[in-house]
Amino acid sequence: MVENYDIVIVGAGLIGASLALDLAQRSSLKIGVFERGAPLEISDGVEASNQRVVALGRPAISVLKRVGVFDLLTPNQAYPYHQMTVWDENSNGELSFNADSIGQTELGYMVDALACTKALQTNILAGLHDNLSFSFGADLQGMALSQNGAEVILADESIKARVVIGADGANSWVRRQAKIFANRLDYKQNGVVAKIKTSESHRDCAWQRFLSTGPIAALPLKDNFSSIVWSLDSVSASEVVSLSDREFKSALSSAFDYRLGNVLEVSERQIFPLLSQRADSYSAPSVVLVGDAAHSIHPLAGQGANLGFKDLDCLSDLLTSSKRGDVGSLALASHYERKRRRDNEQTDWLMSALNATFQSRLPLLLALRGVGMNAINSQEWLMSLLAQQASGTLKESELT
């Protein structure tokens, strides 16, 4: 059996599911979503054990509102933050900016990625859009590409599409099938994540301190909990994960310079490798890549998911404004890549440069970065730009 689609999206995670719902409600295009895994099933215990959250700015939140998911998230699953404070262990440098400087009530939201993905998949499974079909547990076996379309081979059927969109993460099957090479940079670091509760209020502020061993961040959550991300070399990360709860709480309190007081509660710790990756191209004949399938970056400023949402917003605009016969065209794919590659690569470069700079122990550089941070902090217009960057509202034209 052969089924025809205008668009096939491989991957029903945060980006793929959002893109599918957005396209389905903005167009009459026939869309199929194919996900290798089963739909997420989240019990209260599983959700509570999920330590990783994503800091989403206004463009990402706008997409989630547009597809009818954001308002389904509870305050435990999407918590607004108003301010960000960054300081350096090895100098007196400090930056602090807030949403007031850009006339907003918040810089963004700390969103439980697991809960948000579950809500998106639930909307897909609800069958709210006649032009959107789905297959979870899909047995994807191969793909044949041409300028005239793509054929995706599954165990029990063949699917034809004008374009296949790879939204299937950093180890993208679609990218490999399209023979698109991805350059990977291993930072030789791991991120240690956990949820904590502190004796002092986080004041709806995201806190980040640059340590000699790597940055550590506390992202504010409801009821004075925070989600921490601690970047360490692989050996140190393993040592931190193996600490007793008492030792870990003491190490965290000290790492945050006691600005949040003492750490009172701590969850189970989780660990993941820190990598960045860039696909040589965001497209091949009848294939387009979005999100981590096209690029992934160091989580230093929490911009990875935001870049993915910007990708899907741009691609959705292009697809919904095009003629049906043009959705798989080389011209559309090239236009998408021109609009998104510069922003993605600039952010990747900046995160890598900041990570390297703040790990340096050269005395002159230590002094200069403290002076530089304080000089930036004294300039309102620069702090406003940082606030716009954090909220996802900074336009590229303002950087040049």
Protein backbone atom coordinates (compact mmCIF):
# COMPACT_ATOMS: atom_id res chain seq x y z
CA MET A 1 0.00 0.00 0.00
CA VAL A 2 1.25 3.50 -0.86
CA GLU A 3 -0.06 6.60 0.90
CA ASN A 4 0.61 10.10 -0.36
CA TYR A 5 1.28 13.18 1.77
CA ASP A 6 2.32 16.73 1.12
CA ILE A 7 4.53 16.71 4.22
CA VAL A 8 5.90 13.89 6.33
CA ILE A 9 7.42 14.85 9.68
CA VAL A 10 9.71 12.27 11.28
CA GLY A 11 9.86 12.83 15.03
CA ALA A 12 7.11 13.82 17.47
CA GLY A 13 9.20 15.46 20.15
CA LEU A 14 8.96 19.08 21.25
CA ILE A 15 9.81 20.54 17.82
CA GLY A 16 8.31 17.92 15.52
CA ALA A 17 4.95 17.76 17.32
CA SER A 18 4.71 21.56 17.51
CA LEU A 19 5.46 21.88 13.79
CA ALA A 20 2.87 19.23 12.88
CA LEU A 21 0.11 20.95 14.86
CA ASP A 22 1.07 24.38 13.55
CA LEU A 23 1.05 23.30 9.91
CA ALA A 24 -2.19 21.36 10.34
CA GLN A 25 -4.11 24.35 11.63
CA ARG A 26 -2.54 26.93 9.32
CA SER A 27 -2.94 25.04 6.03
CA SER A 28 -4.87 22.41 4.13
CA LEU A 29 -1.70 20.45 3.41
CA LYS A 30 -1.89 16.71 4.10
CA ILE A 31 0.55 15.97 6.91
CA GLY A 32 1.79 12.70 8.38
CA VAL A 33 3.75 12.39 11.63
CA PHE A 34 5.90 9.29 12.11
CA GLU A 35 7.56 8.64 15.47
CA ARG A 36 9.69 5.60 16.26
CA GLY A 37 8.76 5.64 19.94
CA ALA A 38 5.43 5.09 21.64
CA PRO A 39 3.39 8.09 22.80
CA LEU A 40 4.64 9.47 26.08
CA GLU A 41 2.90 8.05 29.12
CA ILE A 42 3.63 10.19 32.17
CA SER A 43 2.55 9.37 35.68
CA ASP A 44 2.96 11.90 38.48
CA GLY A 45 6.04 10.06 39.69
CA VAL A 46 7.69 10.01 36.27
CA GLU A 47 7.03 13.71 35.74
CA ALA A 48 8.43 14.55 39.17
CA SER A 49 11.61 12.59 38.36
CA ASN A 50 12.21 14.56 35.15
CA GLN A 51 14.97 16.99 36.12
CA ARG A 52 15.52 18.79 32.83
CA VAL A 53 13.59 21.91 31.92
CA VAL A 54 13.98 24.23 28.94
CA ALA A 55 14.04 28.03 29.18
CA LEU A 56 11.66 29.16 26.44
CA GLY A 57 11.50 32.76 25.20
CA ARG A 58 8.56 34.62 23.77
CA PRO A 59 8.74 33.25 20.17
CA ALA A 60 8.63 29.65 21.44
CA ILE A 61 5.80 30.44 23.86
CA SER A 62 3.90 32.10 21.00
CA VAL A 63 4.09 28.87 18.99
CA LEU A 64 2.87 26.80 21.95
CA LYS A 65 -0.03 29.21 22.44
CA ARG A 66 -0.84 29.13 18.74
CA VAL A 67 -1.18 25.33 18.76
CA GLY A 68 -3.31 25.38 21.91
CA VAL A 69 -0.86 23.68 24.26
CA PHE A 70 0.65 26.37 26.46
CA ASP A 71 -2.54 27.00 28.41
CA LEU A 72 -2.74 23.27 29.21
CA LEU A 73 0.50 23.43 31.20
CA THR A 74 0.27 23.92 34.95
CA PRO A 75 2.48 26.36 36.92
CA ASN A 76 4.56 23.32 37.88
CA GLN A 77 5.17 22.69 34.18
CA ALA A 78 5.64 26.26 32.91
CA TYR A 79 6.97 28.83 35.37
CA PRO A 80 7.70 32.47 34.39
CA TYR A 81 11.03 34.08 35.21
CA HIS A 82 11.59 37.82 35.36
CA GLN A 83 15.32 38.35 35.84
CA MET A 84 18.73 36.85 35.11
CA THR A 85 21.93 37.33 37.11
CA VAL A 86 25.32 36.13 35.87
CA TRP A 87 28.56 36.39 37.83
CA ASP A 88 32.12 35.08 37.74
CA GLU A 89 33.92 33.08 40.42
CA ASN A 90 37.35 34.45 39.49
CA SER A 91 36.63 38.17 39.13
CA ASN A 92 34.21 40.77 40.42
CA GLY A 93 32.31 40.74 37.12
CA GLU A 94 28.52 40.59 37.29
CA LEU A 95 25.57 41.12 34.95
CA SER A 96 21.94 41.48 35.96
CA PHE A 97 19.01 42.30 33.70
CA ASN A 98 15.24 41.91 33.84
CA ALA A 99 12.08 41.98 31.78
CA ASP A 100 11.23 45.55 32.81
CA SER A 101 14.04 46.84 30.60
CA ILE A 102 12.21 45.56 27.51
CA GLY A 103 8.71 46.41 28.69
CA GLN A 104 7.67 42.82 29.37
CA THR A 105 6.32 41.01 32.41
CA GLU A 106 8.72 38.08 32.02
CA LEU A 107 11.83 37.07 30.09
CA GLY A 108 10.35 33.66 29.40
CA TYR A 109 9.18 30.45 31.02
CA MET A 110 10.93 27.45 32.49
CA VAL A 111 9.08 24.60 30.81
CA ASP A 112 9.11 20.91 31.68
CA ALA A 113 10.03 19.50 28.28
CA LEU A 114 8.56 16.08 29.03
CA ALA A 115 5.17 17.45 30.14
CA CYS A 116 5.04 19.85 27.19
CA THR A 117 5.84 17.09 24.68
CA LYS A 118 3.16 14.91 26.27
CA ALA A 119 0.58 17.72 25.86
CA LEU A 120 1.58 18.20 22.20
CA GLN A 121 1.33 14.48 21.46
CA THR A 122 -2.05 14.31 23.21
CA ASN A 123 -3.34 17.01 20.87
CA ILE A 124 -2.04 15.06 17.86
CA LEU A 125 -3.65 11.83 19.09
CA ALA A 126 -6.95 13.63 19.69
CA GLY A 127 -7.46 13.88 15.93
CA LEU A 128 -8.41 17.55 16.02
CA HIS A 129 -7.25 18.16 12.44
CA ASP A 130 -8.60 16.21 9.46
CA ASN A 131 -5.42 16.88 7.48
CA LEU A 132 -3.09 15.44 10.16
CA SER A 133 -2.47 11.72 10.62
CA PHE A 134 0.05 10.00 12.84
CA SER A 135 1.92 6.77 13.47
CA PHE A 136 3.71 6.06 16.73
CA GLY A 137 6.02 3.06 17.01
CA ALA A 138 6.76 3.52 13.30
CA ASP A 139 9.21 0.98 11.84
CA LEU A 140 11.14 3.26 9.47
CA GLN A 141 13.36 1.18 7.20
CA GLY A 142 14.60 3.39 4.38
CA MET A 143 14.09 6.46 2.25
CA ALA A 144 14.47 7.21 -1.46
CA LEU A 145 14.87 10.85 -2.47
CA SER A 146 14.52 12.77 -5.72
CA GLN A 147 13.79 16.33 -6.80
CA ASN A 148 10.18 15.25 -7.34
CA GLY A 149 9.54 13.94 -3.85
CA ALA A 150 10.50 11.35 -1.27
CA GLU A 151 9.46 7.78 -0.57
CA VAL A 152 9.68 6.49 2.99
CA ILE A 153 9.72 2.72 3.41
CA LEU A 154 8.13 1.22 6.52
CA ALA A 155 7.76 -2.45 7.43
CA ASP A 156 4.19 -2.66 6.15
CA GLU A 157 3.74 0.27 3.78
CA SER A 158 5.37 2.81 1.52
CA ILE A 159 4.78 6.53 1.96
CA LYS A 160 5.27 9.23 -0.63
CA ALA A 161 5.65 12.91 0.26
CA ARG A 162 6.54 16.15 -1.43
CA VAL A 163 8.94 16.80 1.45
CA VAL A 164 10.18 14.90 4.52
CA ILE A 165 11.03 17.04 7.53
CA GLY A 166 13.61 15.60 9.92
CA ALA A 167 12.66 16.64 13.45
CA ASP A 168 14.16 13.53 14.99
CA GLY A 169 16.93 14.95 17.15
CA ALA A 170 20.70 15.12 17.18
CA ASN A 171 21.10 11.51 15.99
CA SER A 172 18.62 12.11 13.15
CA TRP A 173 17.67 9.08 11.05
CA VAL A 174 16.41 11.43 8.33
CA ARG A 175 19.74 13.25 8.19
CA ARG A 176 21.62 9.96 7.80
CA GLN A 177 19.22 8.72 5.11
CA ALA A 178 19.71 11.99 3.22
CA LYS A 179 23.51 11.54 3.52
CA ILE A 180 23.96 14.95 5.15
CA PHE A 181 27.14 15.05 7.23
CA ALA A 182 27.13 16.69 10.66
CA ASN A 183 30.24 18.15 12.29
CA ARG A 184 30.28 17.34 16.01
CA LEU A 185 32.27 19.08 18.75
CA ASP A 186 32.67 17.21 22.02
CA TYR A 187 33.27 19.66 24.88
CA LYS A 188 34.62 16.83 27.06
CA GLN A 189 32.07 17.94 29.63
CA ASN A 190 28.92 16.51 31.15
CA GLY A 191 25.89 18.35 32.44
CA VAL A 192 24.65 17.33 35.88
CA VAL A 193 20.98 18.16 36.39
CA ALA A 194 18.73 18.01 39.43
CA LYS A 195 15.92 19.89 41.16
CA ILE A 196 16.66 21.67 44.41
CA LYS A 197 14.92 23.75 47.06
CA THR A 198 16.84 26.51 48.83
CA SER A 199 16.55 28.45 52.07
CA GLU A 200 16.50 31.79 50.24
CA SER A 201 13.99 32.78 47.57
CA HIS A 202 15.11 32.51 43.95
CA ARG A 203 13.07 35.70 43.34
CA ASP A 204 11.91 34.43 39.93
CA CYS A 205 15.49 34.94 38.74
CA ALA A 206 17.67 32.62 36.66
CA TRP A 207 21.09 32.46 38.32
CA GLN A 208 24.27 31.52 36.50
CA ARG A 209 27.80 31.47 37.89
CA PHE A 210 30.92 30.84 35.85
CA LEU A 211 33.22 28.54 37.81
CA SER A 212 36.72 27.44 36.83
CA THR A 213 35.27 23.98 36.26
CA GLY A 214 32.41 25.23 34.06
CA PRO A 215 29.15 27.17 34.39
CA ILE A 216 26.42 26.31 36.87
CA ALA A 217 22.85 27.58 36.55
CA ALA A 218 19.75 27.55 38.75
CA LEU A 219 16.50 27.93 36.81
CA PRO A 220 13.53 29.06 38.93
CA LEU A 221 10.50 26.83 39.37
CA LYS A 222 7.28 26.96 41.38
CA ASP A 223 7.35 26.86 45.21
CA ASN A 224 10.97 28.05 45.36
CA PHE A 225 12.34 24.96 43.65
CA SER A 226 15.01 25.38 40.98
CA SER A 227 16.36 23.18 38.22
CA ILE A 228 20.15 23.16 38.21
CA VAL A 229 22.52 22.47 35.31
CA TRP A 230 26.15 22.07 36.35
CA SER A 231 28.71 21.73 33.53
CA LEU A 232 31.80 19.78 34.57
CA ASP A 233 34.55 17.72 32.99
CA SER A 234 33.62 14.05 32.76
CA VAL A 235 35.62 12.93 35.80
CA SER A 236 34.34 15.73 38.03
CA ALA A 237 30.77 15.15 36.89
CA SER A 238 30.97 11.49 37.86
CA GLU A 239 32.38 12.47 41.26
CA VAL A 240 29.58 15.00 41.85
CA VAL A 241 26.89 12.50 40.90
CA SER A 242 28.30 9.98 43.37
CA LEU A 243 28.26 12.40 46.34
CA SER A 244 25.86 11.76 49.19
CA ASP A 245 22.84 14.07 49.33
CA ARG A 246 24.39 15.96 52.25
CA GLU A 247 27.68 16.44 50.38
CA PHE A 248 25.91 17.39 47.15
CA LYS A 249 23.74 20.00 48.89
CA SER A 250 26.84 21.50 50.53
CA ALA A 251 28.73 21.57 47.20
CA LEU A 252 25.79 23.26 45.46
CA SER A 253 25.36 25.89 48.18
CA SER A 254 29.03 26.79 47.83
CA ALA A 255 28.97 26.70 44.02
CA PHE A 256 26.17 29.29 44.04
CA ASP A 257 28.16 31.42 46.50
CA TYR A 258 25.25 31.04 48.98
CA ARG A 259 23.21 33.57 46.98
CA LEU A 260 20.29 31.18 47.32
CA GLY A 261 21.20 30.35 50.89
CA ASN A 262 21.60 26.68 51.73
CA VAL A 263 20.28 23.90 49.56
CA LEU A 264 17.61 22.18 51.65
CA GLU A 265 16.28 19.52 49.29
CA VAL A 266 17.73 17.77 46.27
CA SER A 267 16.29 15.29 43.82
CA GLU A 268 17.91 12.38 42.05
CA ARG A 269 20.80 13.55 39.87
CA GLN A 270 21.00 12.90 36.13
CA ILE A 271 23.92 13.35 33.76
CA PHE A 272 24.27 13.93 30.01
CA PRO A 273 27.19 14.69 27.65
CA LEU A 274 27.70 18.23 26.31
CA LEU A 275 28.12 18.44 22.56
CA SER A 276 27.48 20.83 19.72
CA GLN A 277 26.74 19.79 16.17
CA ARG A 278 26.17 21.44 12.80
CA ALA A 279 24.75 19.76 9.73
CA ASP A 280 26.64 20.65 6.55
CA SER A 281 23.29 21.46 4.97
CA TYR A 282 19.77 21.88 6.32
CA SER A 283 18.33 20.18 3.25
CA ALA A 284 18.70 17.57 0.52
CA PRO A 285 16.34 16.82 -2.39
CA SER A 286 12.85 16.73 -0.80
CA VAL A 287 14.28 16.79 2.75
CA VAL A 288 14.51 19.60 5.33
CA LEU A 289 16.01 19.42 8.83
CA VAL A 290 14.81 21.37 11.88
CA GLY A 291 15.95 21.71 15.48
CA ASP A 292 18.61 19.36 16.82
CA ALA A 293 18.57 17.38 13.57
CA ALA A 294 20.15 20.47 11.96
CA HIS A 295 22.08 21.91 14.90
CA SER A 296 22.65 21.46 18.61
CA ILE A 297 24.62 23.75 20.92
CA HIS A 298 26.16 24.00 24.38
CA PRO A 299 23.33 24.54 26.93
CA LEU A 300 25.19 27.52 28.42
CA ALA A 301 22.35 30.02 27.92
CA GLY A 302 19.51 27.58 27.35
CA GLN A 303 19.03 28.59 23.71
CA GLY A 304 18.93 25.18 22.00
CA ALA A 305 15.16 24.66 22.17
CA ASN A 306 14.54 28.31 21.32
CA LEU A 307 16.55 27.96 18.10
CA GLY A 308 14.48 24.89 17.22
CA PHE A 309 11.24 26.81 17.72
CA LYS A 310 12.58 29.63 15.53
CA ASP A 311 13.35 27.01 12.85
CA LEU A 312 9.85 25.60 12.93
CA ASP A 313 8.23 29.04 12.96
CA CYS A 314 10.24 30.08 9.89
CA LEU A 315 9.62 26.81 8.04
CA SER A 316 5.91 26.85 8.90
CA ASP A 317 5.58 30.37 7.50
CA LEU A 318 7.31 29.36 4.26
CA LEU A 319 5.31 26.15 3.80
CA THR A 320 1.92 27.67 4.56
CA SER A 321 2.49 30.61 2.23
CA SER A 322 3.69 28.45 -0.68
CA LYS A 323 1.75 26.73 -3.41
CA ARG A 324 1.15 23.03 -2.73
CA GLY A 325 3.47 22.00 -5.53
CA ASP A 326 6.34 24.08 -4.13
CA VAL A 327 6.52 22.69 -0.57
CA GLY A 328 9.30 20.28 -1.51
CA SER A 329 11.17 22.65 -3.81
CA LEU A 330 14.86 23.41 -3.60
CA ALA A 331 14.03 27.14 -3.63
CA LEU A 332 11.92 26.88 -0.46
CA ALA A 333 14.55 24.77 1.33
CA SER A 334 17.31 27.19 0.33
CA HIS A 335 15.24 30.16 1.52
CA TYR A 336 14.68 28.45 4.89
CA GLU A 337 18.40 27.72 5.30
CA ARG A 338 19.41 31.29 4.43
CA LYS A 339 16.99 32.65 7.02
CA ARG A 340 18.03 30.29 9.84
CA ARG A 341 21.67 29.20 9.46
CA ARG A 342 23.27 32.52 10.43
CA ASP A 343 21.33 32.87 13.69
CA ASN A 344 21.95 29.24 14.64
CA GLU A 345 25.68 29.35 13.91
CA GLN A 346 26.21 32.73 15.59
CA THR A 347 24.57 31.40 18.75
CA ASP A 348 26.61 28.18 18.59
CA TRP A 349 29.84 30.14 18.16
CA LEU A 350 28.98 32.50 21.01
CA MET A 351 28.17 29.67 23.44
CA SER A 352 31.41 27.86 22.56
CA ALA A 353 33.46 31.06 22.91
CA LEU A 354 31.90 31.95 26.27
CA ASN A 355 32.46 28.45 27.57
CA ALA A 356 36.15 28.57 26.57
CA THR A 357 36.68 32.13 27.85
CA PHE A 358 35.29 31.47 31.29
CA GLN A 359 37.34 28.31 31.72
CA SER A 360 40.59 30.20 31.10
CA ARG A 361 42.74 30.89 34.17
CA LEU A 362 45.10 33.40 32.56
CA PRO A 363 45.41 36.31 35.07
CA LEU A 364 45.05 39.02 32.41
CA LEU A 365 41.96 37.41 30.96
CA LEU A 366 40.48 36.97 34.43
CA ALA A 367 40.84 40.70 35.08
CA LEU A 368 39.58 41.73 31.64
CA ARG A 369 36.44 39.64 31.77
CA GLY A 370 35.51 41.09 35.17
CA VAL A 371 36.01 44.63 33.86
CA GLY A 372 34.11 43.77 30.69
CA MET A 373 31.12 42.30 32.52
CA ASN A 374 30.86 45.32 34.80
CA ALA A 375 31.21 47.72 31.86
CA ILE A 376 28.35 45.98 30.05
CA ASN A 377 26.27 45.99 33.22
CA SER A 378 26.59 49.78 33.43
CA GLN A 379 25.16 50.36 29.94
CA GLU A 380 21.36 50.26 29.86
CA TRP A 381 21.16 49.73 26.09
CA LEU A 382 23.50 46.72 26.27
CA MET A 383 21.53 45.24 29.14
CA SER A 384 18.36 45.73 27.13
CA LEU A 385 19.95 43.77 24.26
CA LEU A 386 20.85 40.95 26.66
CA ALA A 387 17.28 40.91 27.97
CA GLN A 388 16.00 40.74 24.38
CA GLN A 389 18.42 37.89 23.63
CA ALA A 390 17.26 35.97 26.71
CA SER A 391 13.61 36.49 25.81
CA GLY A 392 14.17 35.52 22.19
CA THR A 393 13.03 38.88 20.82
CA LEU A 394 16.39 40.21 19.62
CA LYS A 395 16.40 40.75 15.86
CA GLU A 396 19.54 39.90 13.88
CA SER A 397 19.61 43.43 12.45
CA GLU A 398 20.23 44.77 15.96
CA LEU A 399 23.45 42.77 16.20
CA THR A 400 25.00 44.26 13.08
